[in-house]
C-alpha cells in the first residue's frame, strides 16, 4: 500500500531523492546547528546551493539553535521545491528518552509551518532513521500516525503529503506502517 486518502489530503509513499521533488516544501532532517551535515541534509544543501545556508545562518543568529522537535522554513535555493522546512528529529537513545514525542513534534511543527505558509504539497524524508539511529519500523509508525492525526484534527490547505524514502528497506517499513494505519484508521 503506497497511498492513503485522509479527508482532502492524499498521503503518498515513494522511493527517491527528495532534492528532486517539486513540492511546495521539502522537509530537511537537519541538526540543531542548522549549518548542514550528512545524509539528506548534505544532499539538500549541495543541490540547493548557498542561499539555503545563508538563511539558516540568519535564523541561527536571531533565534539560536533549533531544538529537536521544532521547525523553521527557508528558501529552497536552486531546488525545484519552493521552500525547505528544516526540522530536527531525536537522536535514538534506546526509546525511553521521549524519542517518539520529539519525532512526532518534528512532523507536527513542519506541518504547522506548511499550514502557515498556505502550502498545498509537502514532502518528508524519513526523519531520524539515518545518522540519528531511530529504528525505521518504529519511526515509520510515529511518522504516519502523527501526520494522519494532524490532518484529521486540522484540515489543511495541504493536498498531498509525500514521504520520499531513499532506499527500499525504508519504503518497505513505511508501506507496512501505512497498512497498519489504514487497518486502525478508526482509532486515530
Ligand atoms: P537523521 O540524522 O535525521 O537520521 P539522515 O539524513 O542521516 O537524517 O537520514 C534520514 C533518512 O534520509 C535516511 O533514511 C536516509 O537514507 C535518507 N536520505 C538520505 N539522502 C536522501 C535524499 N537525497 N532524499 C531522501 N532521503 C534521503
PDB file of C-alpha atoms and ligand atoms in Angstrom:
ATOM      1  CA  UNK A   1       0.000   0.000   0.000  1.00  0.00           C
ATOM      2  CA  UNK A   2       1.501   3.315  -1.107  1.00  0.00           C
ATOM      3  CA  UNK A   3      -1.406   5.783  -0.883  1.00  0.00           C
ATOM      4  CA  UNK A   4      -3.981   6.649   1.747  1.00  0.00           C
ATOM      5  CA  UNK A   5      -6.678   9.290   1.342  1.00  0.00           C
ATOM      6  CA  UNK A   6      -7.192  11.269   4.568  1.00  0.00           C
ATOM      7  CA  UNK A   7     -10.058  13.700   4.097  1.00  0.00           C
ATOM      8  CA  UNK A   8      -8.960  16.117   1.358  1.00  0.00           C
ATOM      9  CA  UNK A   9      -5.306  15.097   1.652  1.00  0.00           C
ATOM     10  CA  UNK A  10      -3.540  12.208  -0.051  1.00  0.00           C
ATOM     11  CA  UNK A  11      -0.714  10.571   1.878  1.00  0.00           C
ATOM     12  CA  UNK A  12       1.757   9.029  -0.578  1.00  0.00           C
ATOM     13  CA  UNK A  13       4.871   6.863  -0.192  1.00  0.00           C
ATOM     14  CA  UNK A  14       7.570   6.920  -2.889  1.00  0.00           C
ATOM     15  CA  UNK A  15      11.194   5.891  -3.200  1.00  0.00           C
ATOM     16  CA  UNK A  16      13.644   8.512  -4.422  1.00  0.00           C
ATOM     17  CA  UNK A  17      15.778  11.579  -3.844  1.00  0.00           C
ATOM     18  CA  UNK A  18      13.878  14.360  -2.094  1.00  0.00           C
ATOM     19  CA  UNK A  19      16.080  17.061  -3.651  1.00  0.00           C
ATOM     20  CA  UNK A  20      14.413  16.314  -6.994  1.00  0.00           C
ATOM     21  CA  UNK A  21      10.849  16.707  -5.738  1.00  0.00           C
ATOM     22  CA  UNK A  22       8.898  19.759  -6.899  1.00  0.00           C
ATOM     23  CA  UNK A  23       6.649  20.051  -3.844  1.00  0.00           C
ATOM     24  CA  UNK A  24       5.791  23.432  -2.316  1.00  0.00           C
ATOM     25  CA  UNK A  25       8.080  22.420   0.528  1.00  0.00           C
ATOM     26  CA  UNK A  26      10.515  19.608   1.160  1.00  0.00           C
ATOM     27  CA  UNK A  27      11.431  18.864   4.744  1.00  0.00           C
ATOM     28  CA  UNK A  28      15.059  18.560   5.793  1.00  0.00           C
ATOM     29  CA  UNK A  29      16.150  16.216   8.589  1.00  0.00           C
ATOM     30  CA  UNK A  30      18.548  18.868   9.865  1.00  0.00           C
ATOM     31  CA  UNK A  31      20.520  19.124  13.086  1.00  0.00           C
ATOM     32  CA  UNK A  32      20.212  21.817  15.755  1.00  0.00           C
ATOM     33  CA  UNK A  33      23.226  23.708  14.398  1.00  0.00           C
ATOM     34  CA  UNK A  34      21.405  24.310  11.089  1.00  0.00           C
ATOM     35  CA  UNK A  35      24.634  24.566   9.131  1.00  0.00           C
ATOM     36  CA  UNK A  36      24.345  21.377   7.120  1.00  0.00           C
ATOM     37  CA  UNK A  37      25.535  17.851   7.750  1.00  0.00           C
ATOM     38  CA  UNK A  38      25.467  14.432   6.169  1.00  0.00           C
ATOM     39  CA  UNK A  39      22.602  12.389   4.753  1.00  0.00           C
ATOM     40  CA  UNK A  40      19.601  14.202   3.408  1.00  0.00           C
ATOM     41  CA  UNK A  41      20.777  17.484   4.983  1.00  0.00           C
ATOM     42  CA  UNK A  42      24.015  17.435   2.983  1.00  0.00           C
ATOM     43  CA  UNK A  43      22.160  16.485  -0.193  1.00  0.00           C
ATOM     44  CA  UNK A  44      19.704  19.398   0.201  1.00  0.00           C
ATOM     45  CA  UNK A  45      22.438  21.983   0.791  1.00  0.00           C
ATOM     46  CA  UNK A  46      24.567  20.634  -2.077  1.00  0.00           C
ATOM     47  CA  UNK A  47      21.709  20.629  -4.564  1.00  0.00           C
ATOM     48  CA  UNK A  48      20.029  23.828  -3.331  1.00  0.00           C
ATOM     49  CA  UNK A  49      23.168  25.964  -3.187  1.00  0.00           C
ATOM     50  CA  UNK A  50      24.373  28.640  -0.759  1.00  0.00           C
ATOM     51  CA  UNK A  51      21.131  30.634  -0.454  1.00  0.00           C
ATOM     52  CA  UNK A  52      19.753  27.999   1.932  1.00  0.00           C
ATOM     53  CA  UNK A  53      22.788  28.115   4.205  1.00  0.00           C
ATOM     54  CA  UNK A  54      22.706  31.902   4.206  1.00  0.00           C
ATOM     55  CA  UNK A  55      19.118  31.925   5.517  1.00  0.00           C
ATOM     56  CA  UNK A  56      19.974  29.239   8.052  1.00  0.00           C
ATOM     57  CA  UNK A  57      22.784  31.440   9.381  1.00  0.00           C
ATOM     58  CA  UNK A  58      20.385  34.366   9.737  1.00  0.00           C
ATOM     59  CA  UNK A  59      17.893  32.202  11.643  1.00  0.00           C
ATOM     60  CA  UNK A  60      20.648  30.850  13.862  1.00  0.00           C
ATOM     61  CA  UNK A  61      21.858  34.370  14.646  1.00  0.00           C
ATOM     62  CA  UNK A  62      18.372  35.601  15.520  1.00  0.00           C
ATOM     63  CA  UNK A  63      16.919  32.634  17.404  1.00  0.00           C
ATOM     64  CA  UNK A  64      19.821  30.337  18.247  1.00  0.00           C
ATOM     65  CA  UNK A  65      19.993  26.602  17.781  1.00  0.00           C
ATOM     66  CA  UNK A  66      16.860  24.779  16.664  1.00  0.00           C
ATOM     67  CA  UNK A  67      15.677  22.406  19.391  1.00  0.00           C
ATOM     68  CA  UNK A  68      14.706  18.841  18.430  1.00  0.00           C
ATOM     69  CA  UNK A  69      11.015  18.673  17.547  1.00  0.00           C
ATOM     70  CA  UNK A  70      10.866  22.232  16.149  1.00  0.00           C
ATOM     71  CA  UNK A  71      10.985  23.543  12.562  1.00  0.00           C
ATOM     72  CA  UNK A  72      11.907  26.636  10.524  1.00  0.00           C
ATOM     73  CA  UNK A  73      11.440  27.461   6.834  1.00  0.00           C
ATOM     74  CA  UNK A  74      13.913  28.881   4.318  1.00  0.00           C
ATOM     75  CA  UNK A  75      14.139  29.379   0.598  1.00  0.00           C
ATOM     76  CA  UNK A  76      14.819  26.241  -1.427  1.00  0.00           C
ATOM     77  CA  UNK A  77      17.514  27.978  -3.479  1.00  0.00           C
ATOM     78  CA  UNK A  78      18.047  26.108  -6.737  1.00  0.00           C
ATOM     79  CA  UNK A  79      15.867  23.156  -5.773  1.00  0.00           C
ATOM     80  CA  UNK A  80      12.597  22.554  -7.632  1.00  0.00           C
ATOM     81  CA  UNK A  81      10.704  22.979  -4.333  1.00  0.00           C
ATOM     82  CA  UNK A  82       9.665  26.477  -3.168  1.00  0.00           C
ATOM     83  CA  UNK A  83      10.673  26.149   0.478  1.00  0.00           C
ATOM     84  CA  UNK A  84      12.818  23.939   2.659  1.00  0.00           C
ATOM     85  CA  UNK A  85      11.381  23.254   6.098  1.00  0.00           C
ATOM     86  CA  UNK A  86      14.248  22.346   8.416  1.00  0.00           C
ATOM     87  CA  UNK A  87      13.347  20.228  11.404  1.00  0.00           C
ATOM     88  CA  UNK A  88      15.375  18.278  13.929  1.00  0.00           C
ATOM     89  CA  UNK A  89      14.440  14.743  14.925  1.00  0.00           C
ATOM     90  CA  UNK A  90      15.577  12.971  18.081  1.00  0.00           C
ATOM     91  CA  UNK A  91      18.802  11.015  18.362  1.00  0.00           C
ATOM     92  CA  UNK A  92      17.794   7.444  19.264  1.00  0.00           C
ATOM     93  CA  UNK A  93      18.931   6.593  22.778  1.00  0.00           C
ATOM     94  CA  UNK A  94      17.005   3.379  23.285  1.00  0.00           C
ATOM     95  CA  UNK A  95      13.469   4.767  23.119  1.00  0.00           C
ATOM     96  CA  UNK A  96      12.965   5.783  26.751  1.00  0.00           C
ATOM     97  CA  UNK A  97      14.137   9.386  26.464  1.00  0.00           C
ATOM     98  CA  UNK A  98      10.988  10.752  24.856  1.00  0.00           C
ATOM     99  CA  UNK A  99      12.152   9.978  21.315  1.00  0.00           C
ATOM    100  CA  UNK A 100       8.628   9.224  19.967  1.00  0.00           C
ATOM    101  CA  UNK A 101       7.266  12.565  21.264  1.00  0.00           C
ATOM    102  CA  UNK A 102      10.159  14.522  19.806  1.00  0.00           C
ATOM    103  CA  UNK A 103       9.823  12.731  16.468  1.00  0.00           C
ATOM    104  CA  UNK A 104       6.082  13.436  16.410  1.00  0.00           C
ATOM    105  CA  UNK A 105       6.879  17.076  17.273  1.00  0.00           C
ATOM    106  CA  UNK A 106       9.201  17.346  14.272  1.00  0.00           C
ATOM    107  CA  UNK A 107       6.419  16.200  11.917  1.00  0.00           C
ATOM    108  CA  UNK A 108       3.777  18.392  13.581  1.00  0.00           C
ATOM    109  CA  UNK A 109       5.936  21.533  13.616  1.00  0.00           C
ATOM    110  CA  UNK A 110       6.751  21.030   9.944  1.00  0.00           C
ATOM    111  CA  UNK A 111       3.079  20.708   9.036  1.00  0.00           C
ATOM    112  CA  UNK A 112       2.202  23.770  11.164  1.00  0.00           C
ATOM    113  CA  UNK A 113       4.740  25.788   9.204  1.00  0.00           C
ATOM    114  CA  UNK A 114       3.382  24.463   5.913  1.00  0.00           C
ATOM    115  CA  UNK A 115      -0.074  25.468   7.016  1.00  0.00           C
ATOM    116  CA  UNK A 116       1.099  28.958   7.990  1.00  0.00           C
ATOM    117  CA  UNK A 117       2.624  29.369   4.529  1.00  0.00           C
ATOM    118  CA  UNK A 118      -0.584  28.052   2.878  1.00  0.00           C
ATOM    119  CA  UNK A 119       1.352  25.304   1.095  1.00  0.00           C
ATOM    120  CA  UNK A 120      -0.543  22.501  -0.603  1.00  0.00           C
ATOM    121  CA  UNK A 121       2.152  19.870  -1.199  1.00  0.00           C
ATOM    122  CA  UNK A 122       4.791  18.804   1.320  1.00  0.00           C
ATOM    123  CA  UNK A 123       7.448  16.081   1.034  1.00  0.00           C
ATOM    124  CA  UNK A 124       9.137  14.439   4.039  1.00  0.00           C
ATOM    125  CA  UNK A 125      12.193  12.208   4.274  1.00  0.00           C
ATOM    126  CA  UNK A 126      12.349   9.548   6.977  1.00  0.00           C
ATOM    127  CA  UNK A 127      13.423  11.810   9.844  1.00  0.00           C
ATOM    128  CA  UNK A 128      15.908  10.365  12.379  1.00  0.00           C
ATOM    129  CA  UNK A 129      16.342   6.925  10.773  1.00  0.00           C
ATOM    130  CA  UNK A 130      19.784   7.603   9.266  1.00  0.00           C
ATOM    131  CA  UNK A 131      22.636   9.000  11.347  1.00  0.00           C
ATOM    132  CA  UNK A 132      20.274   9.528  14.312  1.00  0.00           C
ATOM    133  CA  UNK A 133      19.652   5.779  14.507  1.00  0.00           C
ATOM    134  CA  UNK A 134      15.878   5.607  15.122  1.00  0.00           C
ATOM    135  CA  UNK A 135      14.655   2.073  14.258  1.00  0.00           C
ATOM    136  CA  UNK A 136      12.847   2.500  10.986  1.00  0.00           C
ATOM    137  CA  UNK A 137       9.769   0.372  11.769  1.00  0.00           C
ATOM    138  CA  UNK A 138       9.085   2.408  14.891  1.00  0.00           C
ATOM    139  CA  UNK A 139       9.858   5.724  13.197  1.00  0.00           C
ATOM    140  CA  UNK A 140       7.536   4.877  10.298  1.00  0.00           C
ATOM    141  CA  UNK A 141       4.665   4.213  12.699  1.00  0.00           C
ATOM    142  CA  UNK A 142       5.191   7.507  14.541  1.00  0.00           C
ATOM    143  CA  UNK A 143       5.602   9.439  11.283  1.00  0.00           C
ATOM    144  CA  UNK A 144       2.437   8.201   9.607  1.00  0.00           C
ATOM    145  CA  UNK A 145       0.251   8.307  12.717  1.00  0.00           C
ATOM    146  CA  UNK A 146       1.379  11.840  13.504  1.00  0.00           C
ATOM    147  CA  UNK A 147       0.724  13.128  10.008  1.00  0.00           C
ATOM    148  CA  UNK A 148      -2.649  11.363   9.847  1.00  0.00           C
ATOM    149  CA  UNK A 149      -3.692  12.739  13.241  1.00  0.00           C
ATOM    150  CA  UNK A 150      -2.589  16.230  12.361  1.00  0.00           C
ATOM    151  CA  UNK A 151      -4.600  16.146   9.134  1.00  0.00           C
ATOM    152  CA  UNK A 152      -7.708  14.791  10.841  1.00  0.00           C
ATOM    153  CA  UNK A 153      -7.562  17.425  13.611  1.00  0.00           C
ATOM    154  CA  UNK A 154      -6.708  20.432  11.475  1.00  0.00           C
ATOM    155  CA  UNK A 155      -7.933  20.281   7.902  1.00  0.00           C
ATOM    156  CA  UNK A 156      -5.191  21.885   5.866  1.00  0.00           C
ATOM    157  CA  UNK A 157      -4.783  23.514   2.537  1.00  0.00           C
ATOM    158  CA  UNK A 158      -2.251  20.692   2.149  1.00  0.00           C
ATOM    159  CA  UNK A 159      -3.480  18.389  -0.618  1.00  0.00           C
ATOM    160  CA  UNK A 160      -0.625  15.953  -0.743  1.00  0.00           C
ATOM    161  CA  UNK A 161       1.899  14.779   1.831  1.00  0.00           C
ATOM    162  CA  UNK A 162       4.569  12.578   0.282  1.00  0.00           C
ATOM    163  CA  UNK A 163       7.206  10.519   2.049  1.00  0.00           C
ATOM    164  CA  UNK A 164      10.230  10.349  -0.233  1.00  0.00           C
ATOM    165  CA  UNK A 165      12.178   7.351   1.038  1.00  0.00           C
ATOM    166  CA  UNK A 166      15.709   6.850  -0.116  1.00  0.00           C
ATOM    167  CA  UNK A 167      16.013   3.080  -0.050  1.00  0.00           C
ATOM    168  CA  UNK A 168      13.801   0.067  -0.471  1.00  0.00           C
ATOM    169  CA  UNK A 169      14.166  -1.111   3.120  1.00  0.00           C
ATOM    170  CA  UNK A 170      12.770   2.220   4.364  1.00  0.00           C
ATOM    171  CA  UNK A 171       9.993   2.206   1.775  1.00  0.00           C
ATOM    172  CA  UNK A 172       9.023  -1.319   2.896  1.00  0.00           C
ATOM    173  CA  UNK A 173       8.860  -0.216   6.547  1.00  0.00           C
ATOM    174  CA  UNK A 174       6.630   2.762   5.701  1.00  0.00           C
ATOM    175  CA  UNK A 175       4.448   0.573   3.476  1.00  0.00           C
ATOM    176  CA  UNK A 176       3.818  -1.815   6.381  1.00  0.00           C
ATOM    177  CA  UNK A 177       3.138   1.125   8.702  1.00  0.00           C
ATOM    178  CA  UNK A 178       0.626   2.553   6.221  1.00  0.00           C
ATOM    179  CA  UNK A 179      -1.174  -0.788   6.003  1.00  0.00           C
ATOM    180  CA  UNK A 180      -1.428  -0.912   9.787  1.00  0.00           C
ATOM    181  CA  UNK A 181      -2.604   2.683   9.922  1.00  0.00           C
ATOM    182  CA  UNK A 182      -5.309   2.056   7.327  1.00  0.00           C
ATOM    183  CA  UNK A 183      -6.475  -1.017   9.269  1.00  0.00           C
ATOM    184  CA  UNK A 184      -6.679   1.007  12.507  1.00  0.00           C
ATOM    185  CA  UNK A 185      -7.912   4.209  10.919  1.00  0.00           C
ATOM    186  CA  UNK A 186     -10.994   4.474  13.095  1.00  0.00           C
ATOM    187  CA  UNK A 187      -8.735   4.584  16.188  1.00  0.00           C
ATOM    188  CA  UNK A 188      -6.851   7.692  15.129  1.00  0.00           C
TER     189      UNK A 188
HETATM  190  P1  LIG B   1      18.879  11.820  10.564  1.00  0.00           P
HETATM  191  O1  LIG B   1      20.136  12.489  11.063  1.00  0.00           O
HETATM  192  O2  LIG B   1      17.618  12.573  10.953  1.00  0.00           O
HETATM  193  O3  LIG B   1      18.856  10.370  10.898  1.00  0.00           O
HETATM  194  P2  LIG B   1      19.738  11.265   7.814  1.00  0.00           P
HETATM  195  O4  LIG B   1      19.820  12.235   6.686  1.00  0.00           O
HETATM  196  O5  LIG B   1      21.008  10.653   8.298  1.00  0.00           O
HETATM  197  O6  LIG B   1      18.925  12.016   8.979  1.00  0.00           O
HETATM  198  O7  LIG B   1      18.768  10.089   7.390  1.00  0.00           O
HETATM  199  C1  LIG B   1      17.373  10.217   7.309  1.00  0.00           C
HETATM  200  C2  LIG B   1      16.855   9.428   6.117  1.00  0.00           C
HETATM  201  O8  LIG B   1      17.072  10.192   4.928  1.00  0.00           O
HETATM  202  C3  LIG B   1      17.557   8.081   5.881  1.00  0.00           C
HETATM  203  O9  LIG B   1      16.559   7.115   5.559  1.00  0.00           O
HETATM  204  C4  LIG B   1      18.430   8.364   4.659  1.00  0.00           C
HETATM  205  O10 LIG B   1      18.646   7.200   3.892  1.00  0.00           O
HETATM  206  C5  LIG B   1      17.547   9.338   3.915  1.00  0.00           C
HETATM  207  N1  LIG B   1      18.162  10.127   2.846  1.00  0.00           N
HETATM  208  C6  LIG B   1      19.460  10.416   2.610  1.00  0.00           C
HETATM  209  N2  LIG B   1      19.577  11.174   1.497  1.00  0.00           N
HETATM  210  C7  LIG B   1      18.331  11.360   0.999  1.00  0.00           C
HETATM  211  C8  LIG B   1      17.773  12.029  -0.136  1.00  0.00           C
HETATM  212  N3  LIG B   1      18.536  12.679  -1.008  1.00  0.00           N
HETATM  213  N4  LIG B   1      16.416  12.003  -0.312  1.00  0.00           N
HETATM  214  C9  LIG B   1      15.609  11.365   0.567  1.00  0.00           C
HETATM  215  N5  LIG B   1      16.070  10.712   1.656  1.00  0.00           N
HETATM  216  C10 LIG B   1      17.408  10.706   1.876  1.00  0.00           C
END
